[in-house]
PDB file of C-alpha atoms in Angstrom:
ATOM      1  CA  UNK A   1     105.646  52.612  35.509  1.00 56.00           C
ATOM      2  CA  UNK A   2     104.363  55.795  37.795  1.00 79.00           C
ATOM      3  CA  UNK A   3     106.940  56.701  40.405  1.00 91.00           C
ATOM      4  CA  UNK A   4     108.211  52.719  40.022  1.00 86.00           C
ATOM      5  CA  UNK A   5     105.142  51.619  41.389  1.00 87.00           C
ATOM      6  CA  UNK A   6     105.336  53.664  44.930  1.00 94.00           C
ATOM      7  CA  UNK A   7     102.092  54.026  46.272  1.00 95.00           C
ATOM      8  CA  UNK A   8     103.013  56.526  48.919  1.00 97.00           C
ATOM      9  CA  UNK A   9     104.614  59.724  48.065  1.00 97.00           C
ATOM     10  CA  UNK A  10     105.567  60.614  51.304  1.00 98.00           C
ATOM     11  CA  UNK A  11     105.542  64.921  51.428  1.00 97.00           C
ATOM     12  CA  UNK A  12     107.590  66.520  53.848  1.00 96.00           C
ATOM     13  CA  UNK A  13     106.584  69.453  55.460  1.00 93.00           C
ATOM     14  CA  UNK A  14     109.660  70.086  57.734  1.00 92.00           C
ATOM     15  CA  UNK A  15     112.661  69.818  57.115  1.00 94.00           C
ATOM     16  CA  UNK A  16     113.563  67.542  60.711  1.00 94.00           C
ATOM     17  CA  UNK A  17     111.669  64.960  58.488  1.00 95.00           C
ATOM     18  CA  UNK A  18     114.162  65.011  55.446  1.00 97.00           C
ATOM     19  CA  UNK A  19     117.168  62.783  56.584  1.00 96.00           C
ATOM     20  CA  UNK A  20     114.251  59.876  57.717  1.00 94.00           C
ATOM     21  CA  UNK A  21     112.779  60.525  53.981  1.00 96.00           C
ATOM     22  CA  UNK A  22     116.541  60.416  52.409  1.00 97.00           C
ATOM     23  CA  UNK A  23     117.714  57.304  54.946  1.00 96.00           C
ATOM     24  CA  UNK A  24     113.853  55.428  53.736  1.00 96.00           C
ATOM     25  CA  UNK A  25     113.523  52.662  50.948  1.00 95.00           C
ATOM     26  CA  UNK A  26     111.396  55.392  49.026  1.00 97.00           C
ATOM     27  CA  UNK A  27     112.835  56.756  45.786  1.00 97.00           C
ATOM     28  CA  UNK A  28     110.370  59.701  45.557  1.00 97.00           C
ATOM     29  CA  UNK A  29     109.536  62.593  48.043  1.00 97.00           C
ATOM     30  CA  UNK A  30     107.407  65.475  47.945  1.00 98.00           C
ATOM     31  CA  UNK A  31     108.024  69.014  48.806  1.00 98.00           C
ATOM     32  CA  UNK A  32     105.695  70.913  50.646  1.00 96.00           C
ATOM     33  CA  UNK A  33     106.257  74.296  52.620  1.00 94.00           C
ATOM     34  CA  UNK A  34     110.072  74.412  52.267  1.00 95.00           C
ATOM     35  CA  UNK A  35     112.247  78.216  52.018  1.00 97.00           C
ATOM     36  CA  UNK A  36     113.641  78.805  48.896  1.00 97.00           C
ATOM     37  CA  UNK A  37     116.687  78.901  50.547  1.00 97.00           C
ATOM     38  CA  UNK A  38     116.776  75.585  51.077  1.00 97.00           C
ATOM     39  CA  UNK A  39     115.948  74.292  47.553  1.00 98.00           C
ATOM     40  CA  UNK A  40     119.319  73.935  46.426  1.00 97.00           C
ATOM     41  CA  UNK A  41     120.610  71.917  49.504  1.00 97.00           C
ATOM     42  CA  UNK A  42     117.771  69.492  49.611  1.00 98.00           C
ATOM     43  CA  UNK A  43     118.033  68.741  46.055  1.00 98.00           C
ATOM     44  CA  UNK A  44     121.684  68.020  46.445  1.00 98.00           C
ATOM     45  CA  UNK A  45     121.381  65.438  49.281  1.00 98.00           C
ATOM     46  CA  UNK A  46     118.499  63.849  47.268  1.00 98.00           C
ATOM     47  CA  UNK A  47     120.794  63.284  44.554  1.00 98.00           C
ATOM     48  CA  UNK A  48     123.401  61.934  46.704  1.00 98.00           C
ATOM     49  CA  UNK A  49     120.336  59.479  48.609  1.00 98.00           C
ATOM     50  CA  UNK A  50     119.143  58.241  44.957  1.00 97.00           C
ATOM     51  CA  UNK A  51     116.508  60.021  45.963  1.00 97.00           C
ATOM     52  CA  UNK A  52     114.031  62.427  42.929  1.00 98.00           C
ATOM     53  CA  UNK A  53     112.281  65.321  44.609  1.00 98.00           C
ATOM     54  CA  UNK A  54     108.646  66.319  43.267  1.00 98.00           C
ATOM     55  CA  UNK A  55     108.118  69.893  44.858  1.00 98.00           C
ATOM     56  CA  UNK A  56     105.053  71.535  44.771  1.00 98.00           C
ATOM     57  CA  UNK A  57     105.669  74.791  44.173  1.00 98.00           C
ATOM     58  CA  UNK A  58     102.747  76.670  44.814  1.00 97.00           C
ATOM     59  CA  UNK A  59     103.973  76.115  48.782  1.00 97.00           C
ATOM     60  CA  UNK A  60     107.246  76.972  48.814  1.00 97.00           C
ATOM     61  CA  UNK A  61     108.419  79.966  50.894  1.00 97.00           C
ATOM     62  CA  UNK A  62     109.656  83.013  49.403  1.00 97.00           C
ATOM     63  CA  UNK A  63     108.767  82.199  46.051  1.00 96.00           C
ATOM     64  CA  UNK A  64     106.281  83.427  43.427  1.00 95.00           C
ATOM     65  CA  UNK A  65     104.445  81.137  41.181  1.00 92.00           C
ATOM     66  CA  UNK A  66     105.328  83.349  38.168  1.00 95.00           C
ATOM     67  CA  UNK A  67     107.106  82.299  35.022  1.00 96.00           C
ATOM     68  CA  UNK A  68     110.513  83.462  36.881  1.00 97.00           C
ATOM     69  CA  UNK A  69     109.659  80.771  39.190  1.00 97.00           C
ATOM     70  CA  UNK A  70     109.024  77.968  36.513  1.00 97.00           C
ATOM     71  CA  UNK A  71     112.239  78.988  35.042  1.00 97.00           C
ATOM     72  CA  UNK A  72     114.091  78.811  38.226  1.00 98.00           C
ATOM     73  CA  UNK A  73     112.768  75.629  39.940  1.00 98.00           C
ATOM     74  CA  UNK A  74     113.024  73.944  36.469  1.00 98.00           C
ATOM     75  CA  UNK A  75     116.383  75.272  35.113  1.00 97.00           C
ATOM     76  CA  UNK A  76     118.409  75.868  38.513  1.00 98.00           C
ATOM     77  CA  UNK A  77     116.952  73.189  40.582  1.00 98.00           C
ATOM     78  CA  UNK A  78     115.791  70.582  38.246  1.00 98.00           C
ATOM     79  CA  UNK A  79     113.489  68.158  40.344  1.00 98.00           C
ATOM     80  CA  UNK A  80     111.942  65.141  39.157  1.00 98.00           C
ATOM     81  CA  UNK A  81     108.699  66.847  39.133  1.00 98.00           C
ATOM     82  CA  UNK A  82     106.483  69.823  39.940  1.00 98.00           C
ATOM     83  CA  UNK A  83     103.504  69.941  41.181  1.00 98.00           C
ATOM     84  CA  UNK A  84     101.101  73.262  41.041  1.00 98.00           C
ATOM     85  CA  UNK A  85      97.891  74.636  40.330  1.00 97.00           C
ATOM     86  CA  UNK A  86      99.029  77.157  38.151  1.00 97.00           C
ATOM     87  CA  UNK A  87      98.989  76.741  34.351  1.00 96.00           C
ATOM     88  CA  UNK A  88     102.575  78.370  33.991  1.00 97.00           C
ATOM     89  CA  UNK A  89     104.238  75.987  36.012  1.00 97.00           C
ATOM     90  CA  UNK A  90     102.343  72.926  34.175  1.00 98.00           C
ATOM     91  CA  UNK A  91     103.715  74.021  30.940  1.00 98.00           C
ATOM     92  CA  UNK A  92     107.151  75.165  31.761  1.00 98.00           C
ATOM     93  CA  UNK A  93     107.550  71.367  33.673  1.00 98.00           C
ATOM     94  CA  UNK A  94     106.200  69.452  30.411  1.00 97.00           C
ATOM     95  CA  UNK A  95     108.922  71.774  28.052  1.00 98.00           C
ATOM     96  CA  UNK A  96     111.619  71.056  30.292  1.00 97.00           C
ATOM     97  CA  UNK A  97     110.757  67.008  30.501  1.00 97.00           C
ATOM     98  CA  UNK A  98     109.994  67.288  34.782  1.00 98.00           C
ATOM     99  CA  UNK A  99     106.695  65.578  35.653  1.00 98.00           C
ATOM    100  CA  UNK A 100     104.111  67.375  35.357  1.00 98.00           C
ATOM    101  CA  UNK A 101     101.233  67.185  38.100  1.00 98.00           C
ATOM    102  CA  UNK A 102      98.447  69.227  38.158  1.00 98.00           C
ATOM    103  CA  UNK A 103      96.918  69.822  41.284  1.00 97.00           C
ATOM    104  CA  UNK A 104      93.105  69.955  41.253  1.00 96.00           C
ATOM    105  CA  UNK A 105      91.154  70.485  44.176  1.00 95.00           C
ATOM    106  CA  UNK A 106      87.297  69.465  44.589  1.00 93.00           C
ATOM    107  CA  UNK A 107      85.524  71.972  46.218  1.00 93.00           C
ATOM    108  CA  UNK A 108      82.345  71.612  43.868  1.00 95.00           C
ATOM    109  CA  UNK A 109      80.966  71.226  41.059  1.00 95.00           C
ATOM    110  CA  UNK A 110      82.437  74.485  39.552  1.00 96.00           C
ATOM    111  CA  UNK A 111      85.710  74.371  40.300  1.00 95.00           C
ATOM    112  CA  UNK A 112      85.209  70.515  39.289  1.00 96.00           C
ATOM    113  CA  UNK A 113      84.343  71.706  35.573  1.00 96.00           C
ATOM    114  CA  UNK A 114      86.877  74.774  35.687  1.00 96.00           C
ATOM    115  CA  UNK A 115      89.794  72.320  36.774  1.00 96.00           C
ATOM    116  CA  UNK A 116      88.599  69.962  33.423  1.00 97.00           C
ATOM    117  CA  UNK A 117      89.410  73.013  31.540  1.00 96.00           C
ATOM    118  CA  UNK A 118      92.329  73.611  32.727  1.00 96.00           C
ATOM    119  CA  UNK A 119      93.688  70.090  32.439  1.00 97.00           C
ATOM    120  CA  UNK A 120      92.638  69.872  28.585  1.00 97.00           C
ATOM    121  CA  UNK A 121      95.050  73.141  27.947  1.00 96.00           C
ATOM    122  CA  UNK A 122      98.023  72.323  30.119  1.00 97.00           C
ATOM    123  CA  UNK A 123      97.478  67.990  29.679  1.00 98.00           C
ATOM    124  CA  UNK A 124      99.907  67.503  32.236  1.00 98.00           C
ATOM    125  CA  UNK A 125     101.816  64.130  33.743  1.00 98.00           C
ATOM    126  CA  UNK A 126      99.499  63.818  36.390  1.00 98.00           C
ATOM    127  CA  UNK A 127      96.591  65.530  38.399  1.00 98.00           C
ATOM    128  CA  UNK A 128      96.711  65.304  42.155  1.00 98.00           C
ATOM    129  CA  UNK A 129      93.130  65.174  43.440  1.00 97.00           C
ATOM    130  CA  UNK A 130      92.564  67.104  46.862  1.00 96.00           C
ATOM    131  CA  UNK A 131      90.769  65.604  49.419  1.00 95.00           C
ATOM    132  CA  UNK A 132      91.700  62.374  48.052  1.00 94.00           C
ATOM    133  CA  UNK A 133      89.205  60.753  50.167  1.00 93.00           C
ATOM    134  CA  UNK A 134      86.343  60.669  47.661  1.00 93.00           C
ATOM    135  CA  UNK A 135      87.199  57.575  45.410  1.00 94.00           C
ATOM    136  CA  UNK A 136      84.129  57.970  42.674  1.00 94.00           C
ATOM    137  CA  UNK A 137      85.815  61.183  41.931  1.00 95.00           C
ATOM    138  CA  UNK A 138      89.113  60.012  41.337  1.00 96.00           C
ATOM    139  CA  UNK A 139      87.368  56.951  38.993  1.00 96.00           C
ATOM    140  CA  UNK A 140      85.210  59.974  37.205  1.00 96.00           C
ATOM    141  CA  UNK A 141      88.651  62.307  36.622  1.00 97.00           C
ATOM    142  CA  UNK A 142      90.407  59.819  35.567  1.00 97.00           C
ATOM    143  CA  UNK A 143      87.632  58.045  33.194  1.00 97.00           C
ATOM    144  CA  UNK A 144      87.052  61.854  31.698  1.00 96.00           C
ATOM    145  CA  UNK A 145      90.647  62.782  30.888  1.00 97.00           C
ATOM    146  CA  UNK A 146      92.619  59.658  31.024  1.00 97.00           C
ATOM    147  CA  UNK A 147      95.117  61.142  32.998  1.00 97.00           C
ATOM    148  CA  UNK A 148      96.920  59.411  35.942  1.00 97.00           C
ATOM    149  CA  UNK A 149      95.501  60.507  38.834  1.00 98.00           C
ATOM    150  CA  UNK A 150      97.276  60.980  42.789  1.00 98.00           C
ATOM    151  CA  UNK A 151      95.554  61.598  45.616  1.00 97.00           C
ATOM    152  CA  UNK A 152      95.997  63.798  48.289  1.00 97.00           C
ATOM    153  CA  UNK A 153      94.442  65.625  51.419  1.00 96.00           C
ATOM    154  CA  UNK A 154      92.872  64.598  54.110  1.00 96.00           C
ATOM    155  CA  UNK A 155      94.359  60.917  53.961  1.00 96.00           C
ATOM    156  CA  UNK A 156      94.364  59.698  57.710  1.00 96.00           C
ATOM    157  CA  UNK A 157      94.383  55.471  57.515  1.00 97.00           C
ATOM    158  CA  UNK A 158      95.269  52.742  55.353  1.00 96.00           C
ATOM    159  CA  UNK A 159      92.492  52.789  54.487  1.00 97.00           C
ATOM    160  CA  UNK A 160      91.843  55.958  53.244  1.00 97.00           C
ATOM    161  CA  UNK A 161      94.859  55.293  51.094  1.00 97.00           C
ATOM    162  CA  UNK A 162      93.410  51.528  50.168  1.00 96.00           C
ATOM    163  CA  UNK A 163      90.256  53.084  48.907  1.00 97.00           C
ATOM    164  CA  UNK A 164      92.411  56.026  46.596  1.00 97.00           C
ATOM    165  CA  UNK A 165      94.139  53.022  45.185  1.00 97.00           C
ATOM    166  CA  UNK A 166      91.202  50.994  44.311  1.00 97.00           C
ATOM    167  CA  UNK A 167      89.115  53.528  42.821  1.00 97.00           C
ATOM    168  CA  UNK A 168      92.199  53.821  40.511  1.00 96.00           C
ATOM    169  CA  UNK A 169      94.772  56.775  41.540  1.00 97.00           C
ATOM    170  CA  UNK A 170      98.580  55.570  41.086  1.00 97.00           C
ATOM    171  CA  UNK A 171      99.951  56.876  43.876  1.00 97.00           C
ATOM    172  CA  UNK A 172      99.125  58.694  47.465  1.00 97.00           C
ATOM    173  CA  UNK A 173     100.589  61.540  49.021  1.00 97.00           C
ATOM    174  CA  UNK A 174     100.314  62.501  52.383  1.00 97.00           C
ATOM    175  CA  UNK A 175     102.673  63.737  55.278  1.00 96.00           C
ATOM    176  CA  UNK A 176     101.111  61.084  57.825  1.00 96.00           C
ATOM    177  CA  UNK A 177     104.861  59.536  59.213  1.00 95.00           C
ATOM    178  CA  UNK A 178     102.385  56.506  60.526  1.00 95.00           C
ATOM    179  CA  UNK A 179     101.646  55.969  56.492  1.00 96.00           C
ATOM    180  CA  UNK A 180     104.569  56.031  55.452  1.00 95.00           C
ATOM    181  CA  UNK A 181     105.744  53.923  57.606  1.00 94.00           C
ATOM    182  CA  UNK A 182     103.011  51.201  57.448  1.00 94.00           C
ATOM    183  CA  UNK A 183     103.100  51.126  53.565  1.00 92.00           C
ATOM    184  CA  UNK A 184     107.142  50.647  53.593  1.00 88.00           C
ATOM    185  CA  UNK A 185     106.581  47.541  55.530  1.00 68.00           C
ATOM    186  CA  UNK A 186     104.062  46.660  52.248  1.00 58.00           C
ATOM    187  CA  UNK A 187     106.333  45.076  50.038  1.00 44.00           C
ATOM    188  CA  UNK A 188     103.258  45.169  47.189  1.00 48.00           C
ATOM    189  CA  UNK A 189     103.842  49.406  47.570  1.00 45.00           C
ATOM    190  CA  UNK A 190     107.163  49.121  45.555  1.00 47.00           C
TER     191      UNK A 190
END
């Protein structure tokens, strides 16, 4: 079952919002704009919540999306999953048995057919559709590559998130507190 059937993947994007995230009934968070330096820690008191990180690492501070990188976040820090645009990271995550999610974002029809490309090479976990607001697409990615798909970006109601869902993504993430908190009162979003 994807992320035990969590429909929210709440992301943090400061760190003032991790002890809510670790003290909250959800089992998975995402990483977003987080130092390196702080990697380490974070991942600790995860572990010690019963808590699995996903952390996307094209946004983390201070590091390089490289294959030093891959090696690092998958080998030193060992998160539940990873979540990138980059091919290198894709692969590394899927050799080391760490989810997988390829991020994919929809800016046209181009970058559409350039991101199906992509996806057939790396065939990762998961692709995270950015903006997530555009349900046909997430049907159409999902019909094409039979992938799970997430959504992502520019998710502002319930909404929003209802209409990700139905169009057939597993699971939403978004840094919106007021989401996360209105879909942990959802006992259908566990």
């Amino acid at each position: 079952m994807p992320f035990h059937e969590q429909k929210i993947l709440p992301a943090l994007r400061h760190l003032k919002q991790l002890e809510a995230l670790l003290n909250s009934p959800y089992e998975y968070i995402v990483l977003l704009e987080v130092h390196i330096s702080n990697l380490k820690t974070i991942k600790q008191e995860a572990d010690r919540h019963g808590k699995k990180i996903i952390i996307h690492a094209d946004l983390i501070q201070g590091l390089k999306t490289d294959d030093y990188a891959a090696e690092f976040l998958c080998n030193d820090i060992r998160p539940a999953g990873l979540i990138s645009t980059r091919s290198n990271m894709i692969m590394k995550a899927k050799t080391k048995g760490i989810i997988a999610i390829q991020r994919m974002f929809l800016l046209d029809t181009i970058a559409l057919e350039k991101s199906y490309s992509l996806i057939e090479r790396t065939k990762p976990d998961y692709i995270e559709i950015l903006p997530g607001v555009i349900p046909q697409i997430i049907s159409e990615v999902h019909e094409r590559t039979g992938i799970p798909i997430i959504s992502g970006g520019l998710i502002r109601s319930e909404a929003h998130v209802q209409a990700a869902l139905d169009a057939g993504a597993k699971a939403v993430t978004t840094s919106n507190q007021q989401l996360w908190a209105a879909f942990m009162k959802d006992s259908d979003s566990f």
